[in-house]
XYZ file of N, CA and C in Angstrom:
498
model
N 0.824 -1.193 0.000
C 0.000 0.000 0.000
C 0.870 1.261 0.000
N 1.940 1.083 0.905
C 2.635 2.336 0.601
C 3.659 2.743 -0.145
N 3.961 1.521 -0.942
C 4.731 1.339 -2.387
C 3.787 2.158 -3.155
N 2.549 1.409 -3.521
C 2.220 2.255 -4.585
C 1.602 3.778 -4.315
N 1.570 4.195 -3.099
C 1.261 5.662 -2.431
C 2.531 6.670 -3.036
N 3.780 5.563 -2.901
C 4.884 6.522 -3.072
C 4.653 6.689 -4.946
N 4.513 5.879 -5.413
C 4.487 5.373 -6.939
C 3.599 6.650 -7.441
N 2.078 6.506 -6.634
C 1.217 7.744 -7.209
C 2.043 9.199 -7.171
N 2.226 9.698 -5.851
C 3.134 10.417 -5.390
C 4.042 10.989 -6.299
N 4.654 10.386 -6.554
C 5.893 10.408 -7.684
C 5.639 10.369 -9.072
N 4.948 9.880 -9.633
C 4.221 10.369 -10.945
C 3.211 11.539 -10.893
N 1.806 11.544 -10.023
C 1.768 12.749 -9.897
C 2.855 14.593 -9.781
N 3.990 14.167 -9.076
C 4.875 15.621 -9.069
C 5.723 15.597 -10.287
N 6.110 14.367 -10.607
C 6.258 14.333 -12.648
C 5.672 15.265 -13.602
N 4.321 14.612 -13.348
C 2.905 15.215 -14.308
C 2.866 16.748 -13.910
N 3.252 17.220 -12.817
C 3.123 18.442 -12.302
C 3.848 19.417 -12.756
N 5.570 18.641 -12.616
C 6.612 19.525 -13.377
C 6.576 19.714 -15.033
N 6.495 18.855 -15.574
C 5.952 18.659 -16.712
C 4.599 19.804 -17.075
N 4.183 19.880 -16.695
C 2.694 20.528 -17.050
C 2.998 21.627 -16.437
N 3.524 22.257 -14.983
C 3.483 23.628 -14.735
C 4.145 24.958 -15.558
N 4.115 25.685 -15.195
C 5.224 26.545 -15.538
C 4.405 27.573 -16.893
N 3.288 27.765 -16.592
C 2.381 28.287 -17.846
C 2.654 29.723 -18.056
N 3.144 30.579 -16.974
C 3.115 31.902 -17.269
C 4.636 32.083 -17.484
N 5.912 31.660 -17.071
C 6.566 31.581 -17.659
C 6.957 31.295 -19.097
N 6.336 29.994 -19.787
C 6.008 29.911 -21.066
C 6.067 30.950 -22.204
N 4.631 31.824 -22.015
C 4.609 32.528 -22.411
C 4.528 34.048 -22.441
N 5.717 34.358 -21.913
C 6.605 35.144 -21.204
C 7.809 35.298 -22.337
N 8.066 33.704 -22.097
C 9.076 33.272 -23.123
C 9.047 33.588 -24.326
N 7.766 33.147 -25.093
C 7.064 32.875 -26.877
C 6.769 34.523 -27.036
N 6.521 35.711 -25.757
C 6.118 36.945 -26.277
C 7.621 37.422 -26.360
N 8.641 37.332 -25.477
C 9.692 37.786 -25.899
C 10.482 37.333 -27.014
N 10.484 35.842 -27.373
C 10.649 35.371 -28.930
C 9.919 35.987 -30.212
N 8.642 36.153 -29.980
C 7.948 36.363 -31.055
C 8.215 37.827 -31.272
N 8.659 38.961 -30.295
C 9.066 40.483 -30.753
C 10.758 40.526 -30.610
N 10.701 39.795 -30.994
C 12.977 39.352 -31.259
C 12.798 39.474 -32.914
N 12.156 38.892 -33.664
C 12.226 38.546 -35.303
C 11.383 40.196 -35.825
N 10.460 40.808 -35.088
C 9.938 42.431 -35.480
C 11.560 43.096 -35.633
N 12.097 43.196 -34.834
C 13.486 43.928 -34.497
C 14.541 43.520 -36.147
N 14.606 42.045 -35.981
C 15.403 41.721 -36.958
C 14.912 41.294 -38.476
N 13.397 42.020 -38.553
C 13.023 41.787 -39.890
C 13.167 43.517 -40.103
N 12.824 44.609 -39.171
C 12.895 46.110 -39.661
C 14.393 46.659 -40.094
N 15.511 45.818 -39.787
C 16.916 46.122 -40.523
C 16.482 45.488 -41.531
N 17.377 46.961 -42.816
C 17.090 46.566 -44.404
C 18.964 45.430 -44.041
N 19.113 44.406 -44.987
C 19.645 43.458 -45.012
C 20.923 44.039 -45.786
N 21.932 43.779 -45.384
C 23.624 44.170 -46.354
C 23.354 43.645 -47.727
N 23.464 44.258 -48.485
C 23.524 43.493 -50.088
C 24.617 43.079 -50.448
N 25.988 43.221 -49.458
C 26.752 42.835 -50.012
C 26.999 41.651 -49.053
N 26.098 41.115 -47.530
C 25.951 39.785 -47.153
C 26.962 40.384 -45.783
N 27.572 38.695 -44.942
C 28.904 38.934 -43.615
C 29.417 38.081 -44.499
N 30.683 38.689 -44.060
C 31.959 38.162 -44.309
C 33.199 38.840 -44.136
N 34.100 38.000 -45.248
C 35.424 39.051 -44.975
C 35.457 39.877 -46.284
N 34.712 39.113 -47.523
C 34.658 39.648 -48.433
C 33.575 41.608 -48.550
N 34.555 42.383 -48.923
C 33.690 43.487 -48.631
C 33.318 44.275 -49.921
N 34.358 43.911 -50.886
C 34.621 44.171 -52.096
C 35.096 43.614 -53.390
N 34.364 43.022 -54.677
C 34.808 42.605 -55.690
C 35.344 43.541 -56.914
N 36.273 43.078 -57.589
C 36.678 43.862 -59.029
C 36.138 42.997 -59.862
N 35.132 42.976 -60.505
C 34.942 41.883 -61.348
C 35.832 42.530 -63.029
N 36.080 43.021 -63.379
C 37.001 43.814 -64.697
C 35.934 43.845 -65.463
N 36.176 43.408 -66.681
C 35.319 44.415 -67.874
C 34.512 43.245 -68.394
N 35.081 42.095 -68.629
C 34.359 40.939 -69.140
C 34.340 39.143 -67.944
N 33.924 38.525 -68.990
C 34.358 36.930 -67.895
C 35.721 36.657 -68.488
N 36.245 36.181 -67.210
C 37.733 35.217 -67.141
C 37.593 34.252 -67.510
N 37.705 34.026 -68.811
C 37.368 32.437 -69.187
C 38.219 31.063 -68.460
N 39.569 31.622 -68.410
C 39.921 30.381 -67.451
C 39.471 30.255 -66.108
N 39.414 31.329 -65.079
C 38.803 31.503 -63.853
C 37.597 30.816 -64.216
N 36.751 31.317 -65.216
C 35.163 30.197 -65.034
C 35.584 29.016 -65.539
N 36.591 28.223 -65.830
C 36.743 26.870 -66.214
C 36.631 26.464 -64.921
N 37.852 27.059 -64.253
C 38.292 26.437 -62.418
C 36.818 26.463 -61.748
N 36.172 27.249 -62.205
C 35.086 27.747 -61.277
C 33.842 26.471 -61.943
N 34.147 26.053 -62.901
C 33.178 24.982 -63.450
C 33.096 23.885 -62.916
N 34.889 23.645 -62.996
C 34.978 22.357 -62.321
C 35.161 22.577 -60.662
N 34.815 22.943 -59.979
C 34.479 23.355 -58.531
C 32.842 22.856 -58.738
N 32.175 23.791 -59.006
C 30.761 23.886 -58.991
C 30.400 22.031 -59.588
N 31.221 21.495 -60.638
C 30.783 19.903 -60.914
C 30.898 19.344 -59.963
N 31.815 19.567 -58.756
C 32.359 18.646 -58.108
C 31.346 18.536 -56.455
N 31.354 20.150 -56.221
C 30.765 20.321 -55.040
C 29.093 21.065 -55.291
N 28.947 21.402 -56.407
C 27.738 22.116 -56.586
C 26.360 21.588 -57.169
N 26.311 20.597 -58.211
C 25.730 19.531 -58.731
C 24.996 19.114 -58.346
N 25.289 18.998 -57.082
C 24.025 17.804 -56.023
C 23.199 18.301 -56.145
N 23.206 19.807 -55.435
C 21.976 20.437 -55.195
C 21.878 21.689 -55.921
N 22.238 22.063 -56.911
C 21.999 23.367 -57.535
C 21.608 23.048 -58.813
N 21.080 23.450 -59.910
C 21.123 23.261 -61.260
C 21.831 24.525 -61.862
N 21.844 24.650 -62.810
C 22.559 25.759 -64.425
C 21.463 26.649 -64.691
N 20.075 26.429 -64.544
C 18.927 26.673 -64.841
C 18.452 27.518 -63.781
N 16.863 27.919 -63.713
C 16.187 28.587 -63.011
C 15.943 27.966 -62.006
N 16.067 26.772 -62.230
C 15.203 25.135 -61.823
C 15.861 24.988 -60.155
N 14.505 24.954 -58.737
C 15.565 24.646 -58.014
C 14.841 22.920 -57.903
N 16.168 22.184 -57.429
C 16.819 20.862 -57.320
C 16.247 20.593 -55.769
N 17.760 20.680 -54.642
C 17.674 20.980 -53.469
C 17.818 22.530 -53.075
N 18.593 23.352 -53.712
C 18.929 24.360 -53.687
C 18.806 25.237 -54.677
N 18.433 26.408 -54.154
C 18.212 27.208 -55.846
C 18.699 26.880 -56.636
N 18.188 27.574 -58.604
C 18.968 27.350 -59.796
C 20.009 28.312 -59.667
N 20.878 28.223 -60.150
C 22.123 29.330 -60.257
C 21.807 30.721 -61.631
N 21.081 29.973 -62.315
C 20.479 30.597 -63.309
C 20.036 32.603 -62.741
N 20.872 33.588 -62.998
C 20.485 34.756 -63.192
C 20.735 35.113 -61.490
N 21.622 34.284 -60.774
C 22.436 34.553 -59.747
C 22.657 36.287 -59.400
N 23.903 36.445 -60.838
C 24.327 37.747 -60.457
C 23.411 38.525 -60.845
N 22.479 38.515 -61.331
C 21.587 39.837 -61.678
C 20.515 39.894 -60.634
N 20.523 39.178 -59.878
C 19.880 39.151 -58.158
C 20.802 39.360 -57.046
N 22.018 39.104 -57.254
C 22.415 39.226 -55.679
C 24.074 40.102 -56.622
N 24.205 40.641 -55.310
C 25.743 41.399 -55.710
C 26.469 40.458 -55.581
N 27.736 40.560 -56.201
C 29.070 39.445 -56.054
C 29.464 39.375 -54.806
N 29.464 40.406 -54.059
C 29.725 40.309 -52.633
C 28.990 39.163 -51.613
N 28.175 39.323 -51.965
C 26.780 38.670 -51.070
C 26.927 36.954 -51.758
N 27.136 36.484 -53.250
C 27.296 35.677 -53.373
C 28.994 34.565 -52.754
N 29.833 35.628 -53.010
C 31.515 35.134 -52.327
C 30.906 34.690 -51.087
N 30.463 35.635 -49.983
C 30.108 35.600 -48.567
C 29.226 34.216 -48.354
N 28.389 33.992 -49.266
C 27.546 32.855 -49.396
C 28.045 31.846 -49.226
N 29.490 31.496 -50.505
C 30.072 30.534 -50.495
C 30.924 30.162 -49.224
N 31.608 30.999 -49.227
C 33.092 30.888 -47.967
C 32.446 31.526 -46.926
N 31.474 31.946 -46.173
C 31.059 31.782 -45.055
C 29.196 31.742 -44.702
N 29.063 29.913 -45.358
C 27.870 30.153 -45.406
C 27.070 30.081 -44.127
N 27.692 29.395 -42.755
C 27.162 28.672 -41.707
C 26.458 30.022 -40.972
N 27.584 31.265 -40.920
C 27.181 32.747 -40.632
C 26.373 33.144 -41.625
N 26.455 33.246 -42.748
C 25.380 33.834 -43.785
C 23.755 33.258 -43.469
N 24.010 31.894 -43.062
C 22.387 31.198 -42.851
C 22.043 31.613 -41.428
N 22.878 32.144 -40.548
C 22.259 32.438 -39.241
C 21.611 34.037 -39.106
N 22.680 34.712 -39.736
C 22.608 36.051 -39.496
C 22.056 37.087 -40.857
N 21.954 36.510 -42.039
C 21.702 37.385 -43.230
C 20.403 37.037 -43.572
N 19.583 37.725 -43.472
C 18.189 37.900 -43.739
C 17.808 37.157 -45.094
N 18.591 37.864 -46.155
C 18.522 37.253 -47.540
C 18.322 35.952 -47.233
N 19.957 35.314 -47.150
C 19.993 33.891 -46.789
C 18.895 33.038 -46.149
N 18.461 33.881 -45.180
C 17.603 32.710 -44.339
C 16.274 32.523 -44.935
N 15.996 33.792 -45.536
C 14.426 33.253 -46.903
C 14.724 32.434 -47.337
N 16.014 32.218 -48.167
C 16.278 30.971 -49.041
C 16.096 29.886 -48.590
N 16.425 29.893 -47.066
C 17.055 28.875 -46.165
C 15.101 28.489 -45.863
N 14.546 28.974 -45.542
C 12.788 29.054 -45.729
C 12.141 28.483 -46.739
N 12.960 28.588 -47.684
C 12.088 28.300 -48.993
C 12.356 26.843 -49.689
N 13.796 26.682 -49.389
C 14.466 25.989 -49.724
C 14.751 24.491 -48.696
N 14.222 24.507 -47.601
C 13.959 23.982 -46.167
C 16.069 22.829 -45.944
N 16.446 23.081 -46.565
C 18.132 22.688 -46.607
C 19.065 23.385 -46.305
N 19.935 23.812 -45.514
C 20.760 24.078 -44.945
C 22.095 23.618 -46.062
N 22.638 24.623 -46.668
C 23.551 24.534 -47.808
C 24.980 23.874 -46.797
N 25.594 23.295 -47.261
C 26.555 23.038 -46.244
C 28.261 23.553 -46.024
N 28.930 23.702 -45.304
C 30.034 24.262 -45.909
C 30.683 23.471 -46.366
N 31.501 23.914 -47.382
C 32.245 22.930 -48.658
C 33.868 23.417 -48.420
N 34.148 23.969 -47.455
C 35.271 24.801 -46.988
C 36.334 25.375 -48.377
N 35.370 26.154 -49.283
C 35.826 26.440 -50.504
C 36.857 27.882 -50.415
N 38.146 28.078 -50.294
C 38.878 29.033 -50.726
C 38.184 30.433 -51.101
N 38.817 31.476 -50.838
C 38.088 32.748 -51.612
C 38.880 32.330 -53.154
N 39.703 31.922 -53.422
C 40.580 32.386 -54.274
C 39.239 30.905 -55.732
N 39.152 29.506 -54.769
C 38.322 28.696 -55.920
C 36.905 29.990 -55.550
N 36.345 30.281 -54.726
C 35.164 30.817 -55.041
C 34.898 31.714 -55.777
N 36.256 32.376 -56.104
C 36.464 33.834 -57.099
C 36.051 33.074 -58.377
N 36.575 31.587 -58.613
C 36.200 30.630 -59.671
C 34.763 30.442 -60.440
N 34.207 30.200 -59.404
C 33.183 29.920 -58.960
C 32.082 30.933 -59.270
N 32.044 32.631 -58.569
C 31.599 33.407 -59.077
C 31.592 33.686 -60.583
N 33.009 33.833 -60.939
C 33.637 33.827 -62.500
C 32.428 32.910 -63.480
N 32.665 31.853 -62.693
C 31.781 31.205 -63.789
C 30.300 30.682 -63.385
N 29.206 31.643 -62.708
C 28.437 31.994 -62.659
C 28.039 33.206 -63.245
N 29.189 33.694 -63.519
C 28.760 35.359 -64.034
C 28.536 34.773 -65.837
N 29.439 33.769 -66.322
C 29.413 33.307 -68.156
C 28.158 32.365 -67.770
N 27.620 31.152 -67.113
C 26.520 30.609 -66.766
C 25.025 31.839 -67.273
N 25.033 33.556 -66.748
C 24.054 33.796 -66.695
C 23.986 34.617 -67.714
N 25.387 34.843 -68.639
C 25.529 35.560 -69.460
C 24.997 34.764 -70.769
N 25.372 33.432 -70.815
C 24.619 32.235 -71.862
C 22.911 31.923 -71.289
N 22.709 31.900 -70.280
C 21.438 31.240 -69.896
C 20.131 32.548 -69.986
N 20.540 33.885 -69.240
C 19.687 34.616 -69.335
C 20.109 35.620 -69.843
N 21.346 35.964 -70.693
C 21.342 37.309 -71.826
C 21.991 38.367 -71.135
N 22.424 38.396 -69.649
C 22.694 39.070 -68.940
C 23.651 38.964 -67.725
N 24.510 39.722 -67.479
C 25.053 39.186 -65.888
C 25.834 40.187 -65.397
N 25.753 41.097 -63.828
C 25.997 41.362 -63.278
C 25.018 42.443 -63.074
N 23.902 42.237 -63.362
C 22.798 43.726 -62.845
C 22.569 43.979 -61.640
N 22.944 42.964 -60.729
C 22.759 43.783 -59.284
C 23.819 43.994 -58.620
N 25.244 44.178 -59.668
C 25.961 45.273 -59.166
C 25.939 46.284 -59.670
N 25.517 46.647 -60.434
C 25.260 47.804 -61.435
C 24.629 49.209 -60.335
């Protein structure tokens, strides 16, 4: 009898801890839910975080830089990106630079784990896209590649490339 007294006992103050704690709660969910007002009214860096703060892109594409940058993107990019508009797992690459500045795309690559926490842009994608891009611990120097030959990608695919640095 007083086995199972203790037994009730003890699952009852379980059920209790478990279940109390209601005004704390939401206490909690009102100070969460006016945290994202704060960090949706900052307009977002267009040029992204990073170290990258500034690109020269020169006058035309680097055709060898977008070779390196081809075979990067076959190797690590493929899985989840397409050439196209088309997204896969991850957006199409298709018309890249005429949406995002070169800045914001470098920053993407070589520091994406910060870009998906803290860059507004990013984390729509990261919303839309419900995948978490992963880091590929890619060089600035292959991602310069990389950009390079995203910039000839949108110059063949959509007629155009670099309008949102313009």
């Amino acid at each position: 009898m007083k086995k199972s007294l203790l037994w009730s006992a003890g699952i009852l103050g379980i059920l209790l801890t478990a279940c109390g704690g209601g005004t704390d709660q939401s206490a909690t969910s009102t100070d969460a839910s006016s945290e994202p007002v704060a960090t949706e009214a900052a307009a977002p860096d267009p040029k992204g975080i990073g170290e990258i703060k500034s690109v020269d892109l020169g006058t035309g594409v680097d055709a060898a830089l977008a070779e390196t940058g081809k075979a990067i993107v076959d190797m690590k990019c493929t899985a989840c990106h397409q050439l196209n508009d088309k997204r896969l797992v991850g957006p199409g690459f298709q018309g890249i630079t005429n949406r995002r500045r070169p800045e914001w795309i470098l920053n993407m690559i070589t520091n994406v784990d910060v870009m998906l926490e803290q860059d507004p842009t990013a984390q729509k994608l990261l919303e839309e896209c419900l995948t978490r891009m992963p880091n590929q611990n890619i060089t600035q120097a292959d991602a310069r590649g990389i950009l390079e030959f995203m910039r000839k990608n949108d110059e063949e695919k959509a007629g155009e490339r670099d309008a949102a640095s313009k």
